[in-house]
Short mmCIF file of C-alpha atoms in Angstrom, two decimals:
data_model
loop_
_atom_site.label_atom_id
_atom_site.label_comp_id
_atom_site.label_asym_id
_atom_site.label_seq_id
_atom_site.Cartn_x
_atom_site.Cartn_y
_atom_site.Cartn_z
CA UNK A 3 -0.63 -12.67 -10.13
CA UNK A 4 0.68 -15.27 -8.64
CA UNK A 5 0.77 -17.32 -11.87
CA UNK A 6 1.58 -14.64 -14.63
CA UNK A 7 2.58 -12.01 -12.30
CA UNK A 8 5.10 -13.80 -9.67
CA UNK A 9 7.34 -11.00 -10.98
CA UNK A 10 5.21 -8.76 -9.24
CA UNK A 11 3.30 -10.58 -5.97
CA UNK A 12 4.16 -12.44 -2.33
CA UNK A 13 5.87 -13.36 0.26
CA UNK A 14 6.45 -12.15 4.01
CA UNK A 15 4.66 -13.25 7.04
CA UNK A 16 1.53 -13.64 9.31
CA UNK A 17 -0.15 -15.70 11.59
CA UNK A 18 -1.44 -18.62 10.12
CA UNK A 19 1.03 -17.90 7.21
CA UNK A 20 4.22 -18.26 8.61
CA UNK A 21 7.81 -19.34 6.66
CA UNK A 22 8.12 -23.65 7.24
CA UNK A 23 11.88 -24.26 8.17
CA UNK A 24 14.33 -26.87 6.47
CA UNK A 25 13.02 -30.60 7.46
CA UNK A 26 14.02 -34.08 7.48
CA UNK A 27 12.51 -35.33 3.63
CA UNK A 28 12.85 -38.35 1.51
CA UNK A 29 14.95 -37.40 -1.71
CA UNK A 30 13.00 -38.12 -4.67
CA UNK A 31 13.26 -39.26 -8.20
CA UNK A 32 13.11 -36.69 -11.15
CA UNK A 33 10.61 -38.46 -13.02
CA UNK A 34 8.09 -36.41 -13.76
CA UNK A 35 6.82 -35.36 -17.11
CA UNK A 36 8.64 -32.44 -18.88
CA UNK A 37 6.82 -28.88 -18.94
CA UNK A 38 6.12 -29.31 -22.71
CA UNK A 39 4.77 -32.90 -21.96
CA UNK A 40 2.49 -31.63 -19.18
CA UNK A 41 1.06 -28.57 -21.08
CA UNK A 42 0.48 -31.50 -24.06
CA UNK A 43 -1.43 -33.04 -21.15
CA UNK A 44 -3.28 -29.95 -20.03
CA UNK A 45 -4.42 -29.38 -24.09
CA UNK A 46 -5.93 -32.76 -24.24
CA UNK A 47 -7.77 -32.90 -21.06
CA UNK A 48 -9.11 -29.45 -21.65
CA UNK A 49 -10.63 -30.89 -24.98
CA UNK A 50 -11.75 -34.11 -23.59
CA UNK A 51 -13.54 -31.95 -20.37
CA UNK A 52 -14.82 -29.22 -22.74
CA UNK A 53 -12.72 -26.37 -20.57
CA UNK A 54 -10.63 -24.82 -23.11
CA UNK A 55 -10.56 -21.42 -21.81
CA UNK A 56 -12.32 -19.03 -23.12
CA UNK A 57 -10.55 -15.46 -24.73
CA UNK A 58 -9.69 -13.25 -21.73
CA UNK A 59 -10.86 -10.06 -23.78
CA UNK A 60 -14.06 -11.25 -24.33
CA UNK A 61 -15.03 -14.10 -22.20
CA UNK A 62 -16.55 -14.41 -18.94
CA UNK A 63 -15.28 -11.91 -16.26
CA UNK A 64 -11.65 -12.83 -14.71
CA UNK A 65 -9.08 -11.75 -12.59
CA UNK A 66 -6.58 -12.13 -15.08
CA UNK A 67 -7.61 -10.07 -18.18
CA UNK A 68 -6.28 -6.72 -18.61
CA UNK A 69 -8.27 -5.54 -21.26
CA UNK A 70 -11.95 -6.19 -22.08
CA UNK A 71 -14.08 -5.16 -25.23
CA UNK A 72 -16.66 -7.63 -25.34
CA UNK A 73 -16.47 -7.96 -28.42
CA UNK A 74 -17.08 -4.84 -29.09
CA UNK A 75 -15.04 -2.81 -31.94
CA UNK A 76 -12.74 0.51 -30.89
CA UNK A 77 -10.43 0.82 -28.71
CA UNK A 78 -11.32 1.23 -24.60
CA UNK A 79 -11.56 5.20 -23.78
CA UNK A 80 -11.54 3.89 -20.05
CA UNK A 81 -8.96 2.98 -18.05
CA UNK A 82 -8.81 1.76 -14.97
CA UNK A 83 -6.14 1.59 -11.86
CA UNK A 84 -6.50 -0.90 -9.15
CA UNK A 85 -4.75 -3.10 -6.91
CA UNK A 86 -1.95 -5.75 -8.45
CA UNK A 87 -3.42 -8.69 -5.66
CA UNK A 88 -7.48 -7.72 -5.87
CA UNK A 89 -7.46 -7.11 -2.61
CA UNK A 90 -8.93 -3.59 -2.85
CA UNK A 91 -12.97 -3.20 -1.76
CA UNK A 92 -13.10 -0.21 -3.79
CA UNK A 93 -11.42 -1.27 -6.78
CA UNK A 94 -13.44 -4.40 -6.58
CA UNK A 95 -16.65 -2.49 -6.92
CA UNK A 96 -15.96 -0.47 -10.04
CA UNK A 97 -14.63 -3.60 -11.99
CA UNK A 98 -18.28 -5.46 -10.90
CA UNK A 99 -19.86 -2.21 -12.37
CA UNK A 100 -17.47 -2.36 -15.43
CA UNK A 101 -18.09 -5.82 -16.13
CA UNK A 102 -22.02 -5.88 -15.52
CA UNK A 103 -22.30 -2.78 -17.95
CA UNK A 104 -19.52 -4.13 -20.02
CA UNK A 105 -18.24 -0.82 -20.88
CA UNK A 106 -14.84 -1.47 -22.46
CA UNK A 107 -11.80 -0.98 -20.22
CA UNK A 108 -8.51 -1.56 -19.28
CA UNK A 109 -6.74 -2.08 -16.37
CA UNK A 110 -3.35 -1.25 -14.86
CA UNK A 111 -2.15 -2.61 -11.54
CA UNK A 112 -0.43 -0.55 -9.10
CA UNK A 113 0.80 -1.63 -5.74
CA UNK A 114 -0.67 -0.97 -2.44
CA UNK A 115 1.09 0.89 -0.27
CA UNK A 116 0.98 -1.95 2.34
CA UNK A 117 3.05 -4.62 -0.30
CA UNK A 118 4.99 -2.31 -2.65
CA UNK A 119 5.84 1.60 -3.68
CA UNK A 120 3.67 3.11 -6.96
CA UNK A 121 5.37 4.01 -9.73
CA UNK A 122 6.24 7.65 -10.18
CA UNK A 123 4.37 7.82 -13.63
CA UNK A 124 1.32 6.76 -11.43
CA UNK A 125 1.69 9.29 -8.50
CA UNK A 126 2.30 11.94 -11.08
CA UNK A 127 -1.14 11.64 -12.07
CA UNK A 128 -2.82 11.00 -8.70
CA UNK A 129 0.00 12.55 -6.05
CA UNK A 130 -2.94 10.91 -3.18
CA UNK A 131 -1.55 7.59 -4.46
CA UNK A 132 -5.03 5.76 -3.70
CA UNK A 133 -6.81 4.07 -5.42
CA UNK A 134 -8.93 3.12 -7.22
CA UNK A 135 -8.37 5.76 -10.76
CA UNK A 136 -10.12 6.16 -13.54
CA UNK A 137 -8.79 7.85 -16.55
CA UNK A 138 -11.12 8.77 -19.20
CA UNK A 139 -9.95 10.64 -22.84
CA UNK A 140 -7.23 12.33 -20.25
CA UNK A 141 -8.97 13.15 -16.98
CA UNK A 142 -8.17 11.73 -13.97
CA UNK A 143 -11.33 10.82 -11.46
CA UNK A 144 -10.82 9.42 -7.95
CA UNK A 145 -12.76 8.69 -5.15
CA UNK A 146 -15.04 5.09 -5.99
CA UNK A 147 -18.53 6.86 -5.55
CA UNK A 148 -17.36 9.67 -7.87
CA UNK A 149 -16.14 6.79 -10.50
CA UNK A 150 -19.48 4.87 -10.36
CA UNK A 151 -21.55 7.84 -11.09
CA UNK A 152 -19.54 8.56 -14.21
CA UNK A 153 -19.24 5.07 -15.42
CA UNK A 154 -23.11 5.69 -15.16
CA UNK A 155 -22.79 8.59 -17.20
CA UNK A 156 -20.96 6.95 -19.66
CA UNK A 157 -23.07 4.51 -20.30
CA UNK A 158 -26.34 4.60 -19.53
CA UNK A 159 -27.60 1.34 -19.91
CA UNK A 160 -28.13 -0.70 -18.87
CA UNK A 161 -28.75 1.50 -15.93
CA UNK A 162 -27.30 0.69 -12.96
CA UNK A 163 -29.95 2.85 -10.69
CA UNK A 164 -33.56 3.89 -10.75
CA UNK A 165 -34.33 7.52 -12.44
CA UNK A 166 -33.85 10.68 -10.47
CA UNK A 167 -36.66 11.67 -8.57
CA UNK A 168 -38.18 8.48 -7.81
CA UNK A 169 -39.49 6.60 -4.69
CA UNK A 170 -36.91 3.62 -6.08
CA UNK A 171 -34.46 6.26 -6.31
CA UNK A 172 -35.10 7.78 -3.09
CA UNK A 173 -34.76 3.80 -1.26
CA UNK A 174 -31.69 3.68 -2.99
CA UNK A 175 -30.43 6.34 -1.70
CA UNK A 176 -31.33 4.98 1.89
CA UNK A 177 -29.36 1.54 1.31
CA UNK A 178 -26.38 3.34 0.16
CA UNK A 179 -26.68 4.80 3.82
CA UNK A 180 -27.49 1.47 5.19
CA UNK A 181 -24.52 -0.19 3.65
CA UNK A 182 -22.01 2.68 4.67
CA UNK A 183 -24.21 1.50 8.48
CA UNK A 184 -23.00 -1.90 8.36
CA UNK A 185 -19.16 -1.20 7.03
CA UNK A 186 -19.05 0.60 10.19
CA UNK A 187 -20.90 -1.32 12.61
CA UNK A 188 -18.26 -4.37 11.12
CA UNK A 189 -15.08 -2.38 11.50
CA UNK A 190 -16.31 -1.30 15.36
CA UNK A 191 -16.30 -4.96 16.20
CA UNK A 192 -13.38 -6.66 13.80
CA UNK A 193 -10.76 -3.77 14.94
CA UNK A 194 -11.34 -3.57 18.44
CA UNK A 195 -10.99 -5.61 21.32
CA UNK A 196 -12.87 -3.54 23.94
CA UNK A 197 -16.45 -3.83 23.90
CA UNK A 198 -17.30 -7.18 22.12
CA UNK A 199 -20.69 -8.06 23.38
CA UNK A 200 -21.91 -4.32 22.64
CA UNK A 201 -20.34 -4.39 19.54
CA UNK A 202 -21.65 -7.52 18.56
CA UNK A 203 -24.91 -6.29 19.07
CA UNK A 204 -24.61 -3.37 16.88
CA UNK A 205 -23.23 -5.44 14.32
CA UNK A 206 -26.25 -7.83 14.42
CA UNK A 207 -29.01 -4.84 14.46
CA UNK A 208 -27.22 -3.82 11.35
CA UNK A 209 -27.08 -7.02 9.75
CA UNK A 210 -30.77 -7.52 10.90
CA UNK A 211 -31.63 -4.45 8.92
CA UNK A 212 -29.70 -5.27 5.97
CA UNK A 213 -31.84 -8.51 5.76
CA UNK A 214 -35.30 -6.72 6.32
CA UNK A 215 -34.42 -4.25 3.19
CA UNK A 216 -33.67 -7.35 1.25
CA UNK A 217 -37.01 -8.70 1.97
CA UNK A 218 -39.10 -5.62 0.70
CA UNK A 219 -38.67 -6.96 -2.79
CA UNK A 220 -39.65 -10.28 -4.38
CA UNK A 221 -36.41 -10.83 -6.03
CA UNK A 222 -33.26 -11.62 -4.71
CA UNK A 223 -31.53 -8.08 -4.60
CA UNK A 224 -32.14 -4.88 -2.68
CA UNK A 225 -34.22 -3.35 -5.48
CA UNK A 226 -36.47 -4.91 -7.89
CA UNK A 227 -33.85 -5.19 -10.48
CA UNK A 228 -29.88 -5.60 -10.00
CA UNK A 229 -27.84 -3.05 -9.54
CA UNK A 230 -25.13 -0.36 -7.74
CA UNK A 231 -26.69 -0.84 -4.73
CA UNK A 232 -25.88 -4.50 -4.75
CA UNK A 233 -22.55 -3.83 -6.20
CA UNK A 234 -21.72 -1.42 -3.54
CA UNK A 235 -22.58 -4.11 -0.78
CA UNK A 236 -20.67 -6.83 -2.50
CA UNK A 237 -17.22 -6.45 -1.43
CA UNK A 238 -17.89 -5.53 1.93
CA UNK A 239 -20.39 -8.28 2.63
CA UNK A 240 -18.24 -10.71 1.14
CA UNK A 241 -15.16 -9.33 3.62
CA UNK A 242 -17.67 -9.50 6.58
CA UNK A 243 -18.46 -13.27 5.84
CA UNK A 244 -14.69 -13.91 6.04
CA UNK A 245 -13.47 -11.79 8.96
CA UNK A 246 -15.73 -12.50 11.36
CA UNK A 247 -15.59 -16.45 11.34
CA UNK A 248 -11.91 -16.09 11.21
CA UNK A 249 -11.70 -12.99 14.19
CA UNK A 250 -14.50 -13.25 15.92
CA UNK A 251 -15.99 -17.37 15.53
CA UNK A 252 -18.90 -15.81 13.83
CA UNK A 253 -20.97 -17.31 10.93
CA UNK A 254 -22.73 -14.73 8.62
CA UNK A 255 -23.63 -17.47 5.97
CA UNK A 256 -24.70 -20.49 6.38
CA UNK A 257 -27.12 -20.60 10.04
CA UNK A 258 -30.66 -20.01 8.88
CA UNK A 259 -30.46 -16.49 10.65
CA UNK A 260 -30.72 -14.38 7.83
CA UNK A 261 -32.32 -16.08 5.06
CA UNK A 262 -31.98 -13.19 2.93
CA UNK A 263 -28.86 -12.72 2.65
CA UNK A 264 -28.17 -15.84 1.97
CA UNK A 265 -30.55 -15.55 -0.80
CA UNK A 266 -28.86 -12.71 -2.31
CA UNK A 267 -25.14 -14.24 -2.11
CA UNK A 268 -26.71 -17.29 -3.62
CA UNK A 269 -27.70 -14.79 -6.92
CA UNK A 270 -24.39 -12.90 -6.64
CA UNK A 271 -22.83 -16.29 -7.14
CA UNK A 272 -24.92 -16.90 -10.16
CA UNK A 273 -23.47 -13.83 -12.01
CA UNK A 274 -20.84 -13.88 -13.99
CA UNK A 275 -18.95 -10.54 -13.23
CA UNK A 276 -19.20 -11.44 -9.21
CA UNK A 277 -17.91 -14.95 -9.59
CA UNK A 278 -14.94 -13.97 -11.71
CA UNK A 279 -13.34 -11.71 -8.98
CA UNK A 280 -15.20 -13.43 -5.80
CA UNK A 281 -12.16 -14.02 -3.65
CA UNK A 282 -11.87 -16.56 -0.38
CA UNK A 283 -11.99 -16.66 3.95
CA UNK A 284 -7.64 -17.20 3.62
CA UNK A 285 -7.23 -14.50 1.36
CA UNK A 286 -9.85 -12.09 2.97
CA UNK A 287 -8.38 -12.63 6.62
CA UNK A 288 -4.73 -12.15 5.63
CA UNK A 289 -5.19 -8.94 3.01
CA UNK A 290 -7.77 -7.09 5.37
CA UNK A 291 -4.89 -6.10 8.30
CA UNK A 292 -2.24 -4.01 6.22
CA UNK A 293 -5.15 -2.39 5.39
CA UNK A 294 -7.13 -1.67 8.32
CA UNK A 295 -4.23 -1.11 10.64
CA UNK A 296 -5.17 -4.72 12.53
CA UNK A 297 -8.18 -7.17 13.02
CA UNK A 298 -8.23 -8.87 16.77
CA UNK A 299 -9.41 -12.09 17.42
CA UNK A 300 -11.08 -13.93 20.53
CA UNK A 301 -10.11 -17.49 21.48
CA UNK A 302 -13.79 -19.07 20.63
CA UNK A 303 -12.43 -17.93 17.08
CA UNK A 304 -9.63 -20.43 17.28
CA UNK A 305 -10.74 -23.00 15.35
CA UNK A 306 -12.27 -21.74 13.06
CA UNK A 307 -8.84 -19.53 12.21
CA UNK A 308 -7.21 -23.37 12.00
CA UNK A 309 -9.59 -24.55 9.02
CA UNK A 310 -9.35 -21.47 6.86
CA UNK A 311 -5.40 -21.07 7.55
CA UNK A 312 -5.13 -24.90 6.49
CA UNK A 313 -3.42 -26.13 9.79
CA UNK A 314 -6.78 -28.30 11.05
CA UNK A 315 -4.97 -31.12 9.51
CA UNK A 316 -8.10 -31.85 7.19
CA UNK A 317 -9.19 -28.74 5.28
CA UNK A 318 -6.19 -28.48 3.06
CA UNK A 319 -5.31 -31.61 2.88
CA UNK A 320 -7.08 -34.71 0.36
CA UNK A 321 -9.92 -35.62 -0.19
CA UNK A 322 -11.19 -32.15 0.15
CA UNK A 323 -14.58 -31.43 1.12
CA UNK A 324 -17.50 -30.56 -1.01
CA UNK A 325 -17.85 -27.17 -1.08
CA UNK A 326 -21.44 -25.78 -1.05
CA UNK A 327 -23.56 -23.43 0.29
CA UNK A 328 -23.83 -24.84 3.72
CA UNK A 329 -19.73 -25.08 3.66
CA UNK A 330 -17.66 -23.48 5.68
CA UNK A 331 -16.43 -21.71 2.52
CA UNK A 332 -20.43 -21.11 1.32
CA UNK A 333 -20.31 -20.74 -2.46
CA UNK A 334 -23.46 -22.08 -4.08
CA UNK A 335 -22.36 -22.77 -7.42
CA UNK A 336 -19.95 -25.92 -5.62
CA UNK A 337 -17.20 -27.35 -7.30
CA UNK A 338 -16.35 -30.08 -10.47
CA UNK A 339 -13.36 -31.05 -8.79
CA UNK A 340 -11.71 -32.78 -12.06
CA UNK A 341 -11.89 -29.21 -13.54
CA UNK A 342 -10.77 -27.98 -11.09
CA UNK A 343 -7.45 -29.04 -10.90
CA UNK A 344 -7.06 -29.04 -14.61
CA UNK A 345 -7.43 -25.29 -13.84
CA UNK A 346 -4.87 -25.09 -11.21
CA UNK A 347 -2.46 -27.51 -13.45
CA UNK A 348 -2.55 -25.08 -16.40
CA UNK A 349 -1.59 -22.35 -14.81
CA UNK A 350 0.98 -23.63 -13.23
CA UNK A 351 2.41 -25.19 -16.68
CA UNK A 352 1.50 -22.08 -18.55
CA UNK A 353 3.14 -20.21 -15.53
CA UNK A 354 6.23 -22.67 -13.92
CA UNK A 355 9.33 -20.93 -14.39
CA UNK A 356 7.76 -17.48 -12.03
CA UNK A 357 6.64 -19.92 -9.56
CA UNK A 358 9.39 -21.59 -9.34
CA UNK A 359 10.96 -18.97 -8.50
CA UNK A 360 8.40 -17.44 -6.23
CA UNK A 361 8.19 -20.90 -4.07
CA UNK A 362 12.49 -20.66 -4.00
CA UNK A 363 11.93 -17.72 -2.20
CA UNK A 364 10.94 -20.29 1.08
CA UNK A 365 13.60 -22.74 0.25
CA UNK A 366 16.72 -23.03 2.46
CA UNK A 367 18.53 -19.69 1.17
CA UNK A 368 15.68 -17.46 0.17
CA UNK A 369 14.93 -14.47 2.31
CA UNK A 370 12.94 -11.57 2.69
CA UNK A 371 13.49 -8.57 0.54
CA UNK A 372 15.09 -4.99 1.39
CA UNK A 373 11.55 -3.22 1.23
CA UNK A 374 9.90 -3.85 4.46
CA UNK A 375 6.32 -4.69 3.85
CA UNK A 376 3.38 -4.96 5.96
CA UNK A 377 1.09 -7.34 4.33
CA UNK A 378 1.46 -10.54 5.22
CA UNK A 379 1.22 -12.10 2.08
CA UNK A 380 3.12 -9.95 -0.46
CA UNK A 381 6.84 -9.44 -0.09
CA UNK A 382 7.44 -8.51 -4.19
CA UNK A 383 11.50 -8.00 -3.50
CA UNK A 384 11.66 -11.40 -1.73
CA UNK A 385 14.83 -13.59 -2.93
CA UNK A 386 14.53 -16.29 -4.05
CA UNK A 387 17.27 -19.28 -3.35
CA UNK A 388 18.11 -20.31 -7.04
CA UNK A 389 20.33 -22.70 -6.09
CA UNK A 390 17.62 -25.30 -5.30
CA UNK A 391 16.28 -24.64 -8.78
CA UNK A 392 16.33 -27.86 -10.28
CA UNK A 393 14.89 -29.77 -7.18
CA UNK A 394 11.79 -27.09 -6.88
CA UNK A 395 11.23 -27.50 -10.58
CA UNK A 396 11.02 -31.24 -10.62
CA UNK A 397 8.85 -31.73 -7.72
CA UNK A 398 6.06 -29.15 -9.17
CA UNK A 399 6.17 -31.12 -12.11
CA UNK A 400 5.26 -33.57 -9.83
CA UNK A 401 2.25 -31.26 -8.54
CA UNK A 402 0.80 -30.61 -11.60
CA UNK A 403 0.98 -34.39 -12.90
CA UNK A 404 -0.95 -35.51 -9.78
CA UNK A 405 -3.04 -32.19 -10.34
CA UNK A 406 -3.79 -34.18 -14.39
CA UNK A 407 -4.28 -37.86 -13.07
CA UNK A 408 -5.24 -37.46 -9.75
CA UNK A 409 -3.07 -38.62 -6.94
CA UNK A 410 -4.08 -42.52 -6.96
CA UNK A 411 -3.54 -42.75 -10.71
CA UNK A 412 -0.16 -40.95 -10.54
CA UNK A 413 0.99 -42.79 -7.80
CA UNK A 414 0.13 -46.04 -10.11
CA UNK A 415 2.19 -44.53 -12.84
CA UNK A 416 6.14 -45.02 -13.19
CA UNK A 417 6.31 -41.60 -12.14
CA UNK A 418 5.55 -42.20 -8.85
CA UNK A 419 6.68 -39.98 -5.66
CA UNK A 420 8.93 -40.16 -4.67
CA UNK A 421 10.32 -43.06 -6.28
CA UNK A 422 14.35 -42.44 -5.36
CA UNK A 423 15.88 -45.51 -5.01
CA UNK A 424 18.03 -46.29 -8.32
CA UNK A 425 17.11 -42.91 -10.01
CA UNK A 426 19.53 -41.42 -12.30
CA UNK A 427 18.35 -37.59 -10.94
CA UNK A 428 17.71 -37.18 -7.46
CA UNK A 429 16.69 -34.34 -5.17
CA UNK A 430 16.61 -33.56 -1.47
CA UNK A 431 13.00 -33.33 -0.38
CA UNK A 432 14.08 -31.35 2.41
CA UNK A 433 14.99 -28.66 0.37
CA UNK A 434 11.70 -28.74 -1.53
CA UNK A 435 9.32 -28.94 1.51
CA UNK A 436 9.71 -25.59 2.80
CA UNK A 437 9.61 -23.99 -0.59
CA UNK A 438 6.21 -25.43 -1.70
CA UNK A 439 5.02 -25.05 1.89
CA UNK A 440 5.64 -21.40 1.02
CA UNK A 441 3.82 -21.53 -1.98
CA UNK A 442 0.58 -23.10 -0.41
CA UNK A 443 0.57 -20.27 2.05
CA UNK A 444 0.82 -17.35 -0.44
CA UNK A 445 -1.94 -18.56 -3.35
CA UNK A 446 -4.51 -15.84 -3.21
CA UNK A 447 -8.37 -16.07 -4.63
CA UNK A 448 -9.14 -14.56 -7.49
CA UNK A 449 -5.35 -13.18 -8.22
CA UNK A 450 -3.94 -16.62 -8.82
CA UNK A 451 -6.89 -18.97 -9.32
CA UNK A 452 -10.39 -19.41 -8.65
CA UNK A 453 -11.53 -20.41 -5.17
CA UNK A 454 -12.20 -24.61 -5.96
CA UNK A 455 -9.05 -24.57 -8.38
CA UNK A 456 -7.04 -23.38 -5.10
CA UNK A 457 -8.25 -25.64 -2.97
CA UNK A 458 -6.89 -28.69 -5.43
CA UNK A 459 -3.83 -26.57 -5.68
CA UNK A 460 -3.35 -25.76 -2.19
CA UNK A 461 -4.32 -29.77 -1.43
CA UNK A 462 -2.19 -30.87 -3.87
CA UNK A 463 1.02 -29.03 -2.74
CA UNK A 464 0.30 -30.43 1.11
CA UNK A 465 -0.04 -33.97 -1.10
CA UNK A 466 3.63 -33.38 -2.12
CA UNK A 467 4.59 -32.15 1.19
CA UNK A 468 3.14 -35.24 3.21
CA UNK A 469 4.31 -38.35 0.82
CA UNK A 470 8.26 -36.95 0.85
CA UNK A 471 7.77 -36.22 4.84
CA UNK A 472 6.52 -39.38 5.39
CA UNK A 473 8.84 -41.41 2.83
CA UNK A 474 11.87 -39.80 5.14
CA UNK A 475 9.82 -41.07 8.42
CA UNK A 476 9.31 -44.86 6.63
CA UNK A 477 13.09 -44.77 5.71
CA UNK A 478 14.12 -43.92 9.45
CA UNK A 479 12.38 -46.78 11.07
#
């Protein structure tokens, strides 16, 4: 994770994600509040906002737990393998089946091959290398569809599909065929640059079936109660939404067309297990070409590539807008934005000496590692430029405060940034702009935070970015 696991995660670079270079900054005071004054900070607004977290074992679903019981007693006979940065479709469906059966589990996180090598323990056991794994009492069982059916077996209930030799069953059966339908009428048009209008079509036909099955029950999902069959669409209709606004200019969510659909994301967001791992467009668009071998894009897409990459000049940047289910980033449950960055403040206390390091690695000095990587977010033997530790440290100090008080109150406070002139400790903002320019561009959804808690983080960073830019512009003229 970003946060707890910058040992392990980011770096290299993309379109839309590339390296900022050394600029022309303001220096700035070192006045924040120390780390142990901030996370004092963070404990008292978490009481006084009732968002202590709750235990990681047993509390709501999240990206960052490695073990779950749910309270219940033994030890977990099931272990799973996936994907260090959650970017895996496959992986992501057997944790939503996991989680909504709460069988007890835990989890170890390999690299994909795309960001990082496996570790020989792991490719002793599976010499394939893919994931995801399950290991259960000793055996080894690959291949997702294979894993669902014996997490099924495992646990019976609740029961994640109707019984054997039913009409229900038999319609289940069908969707699974309609969902492996859509994956590849998606691929045909998000990979391919021939045949857009054609594919297009296809893609819509499928899409338009999708939405008629969804409308044969009462209820939100595909069946008449929750289950695989919506877990086995999840991760790919959730990658659809992203990629094709991003590739293509085309919305999925949020134009009326297919009300169903939009129905049934609305009650996926509702759920617990979906919401913990539910990931963003930024992260979507950026982790889905390492792993498909390439996505192409079409100019009408162009602008709708700048919002979700940040460089609009408005959807990264404060005040942020609401999100919603009409947004360009739908989610239905919206945001409490004062949570929110408490979220995205305590990690980054809990967390600050990894990311400091991580966001060093874009500061003048830091360069890419010896292991070439393909994914354009992940670099994990990036260097970092520890030189410039002290300056990087003091101004995200200065992040998270604003992230506590909000940027109007901080900027009220005698902590103000960037506040040089006369300081006893000062640093060259134009060493610090590039680093946390490289952070902004490498926070992934869920791995490091929630979606709303990195869009405060993400804003606030660009905050930092813009008052030392234009402190240096002020002090020029």
């Amino acid at each position: 994770m970003l946060f707890s696991g910058l040992k392990k995660a980011l770096g290299g670079q993309a379109s839309g994600v590339a390296a900022t270079p050394p600029v022309q900054a303001a220096p700035f005071a070192d006045t924040a509040p120390s780390w142990e004054e901030l996370q004092a900070m963070v404990e008292a607004k978490q009481r006084e906002l009732d968002a202590v977290p709750p235990p990681l074992e047993t509390g709501p679903a999240s990206s960052y737990a490695l073990r779950r019981t749910f309270s219940k007693a033994g030890e977990p006979v099931v272990k799973l393998y996936r994907d260090h940065a959650a970017w895996c479709p496959y992986c992501h469906k057997i944790v939503l089946q996991l989680e909504e059966k709460q069988i007890p589990y835990v989890i170890e996180k390999i690299n994909m091959r795309c960001y990082g090598d496996k570790p020989p323990e792991f490719m002793a056991k599976v010499p394939s290398g893919l994931l995801p794994v399950l290991e259960v009492g000793g055996q080894i069982i690959t291949e997702s569809a294979v894993i669902q059916q014996v997490l099924e077996q495992i646990q019976p209930d609740p029961p994640m599909l109707p019984p054997e030799g039913t009409p229900e069953r038999q319609r289940a059966a069908q969707l699974m065929r309609l969902e492996r339908q859509l994956f590849s009428a998606w691929l045909q048009w998000l990979c391919n640059g021939w045949g857009h209008d054609s594919n297009r079509a296809t893609f819509c036909r499928t899409m338009d079936a999708v939405e008629a099955a969804l409308g044969e029950e009462p209820g939100p999902y595909f069946l008449k109660e929750f289950g695989l069959v919506d877990i086995t669409f999840a991760p790919f209709l959730e990658r659809i939404v992203s990629s094709l606004l991003y590739y293509k200019g085309f919305a999925v969510r949020g134009q009326g067309r297919w009300p169903n659909v939009e129905r049934w994301f609305e009650a996926m967001e509702a759920r617990p297990a979906y919401a913990g791992f539910k990931s963003d467009h930024y992260t979507h668009v950026h982790d889905l070409p390492p792993q498909l071998g390439g996505c192409v894009a079409v100019p009408e897409a162009a602008p709708f590539a700048a919002a979700i990459d940040g460089r609009d000049g408005k959807s990264w940047h404060l005040p942020l807008e609401p999100l919603s289910s009409s947004s360009l980033e739908a989610h239905s449950p919206g945001e409490q934005p004062e949570v929110d960055r408490l979220q995205a403040a305590a990690r980054l206390v809990q967390n600050h000496e990894a990311v400091t390091r991580f966001a060093l690695r874009g500061a003048p000095g830091g360069r890419p590692g010896p292991r070439p990587v393909a994914a354009p977010l992940c670099d994990p033997t990036a260097i970092p430029a520890m030189e410039h530790q002290a300056a990087a440290d003091a101004v995200l100090r200065h992040v998270a405060h604003a992230l506590l008080l909000g940027v109007e109150a901080k900027q009220a406070s005698p902590a103000v940034l960037p506040a040089a002139s006369g300081a006893a400790t000062q640093h060259d903002g134009g060493v610090v702009i590039p680093a946390l320019a490289y952070l902004r561009d490498r926070v992934c959804v869920p791995r490091d935070l929630r979606l709303p808690a990195a869009r405060q983080f993400r804003a606030h960073l660009n905050w930092a970015i813009d008052v030392l830019a234009r402190s240096s512009q002020a002090g020029a003229t």
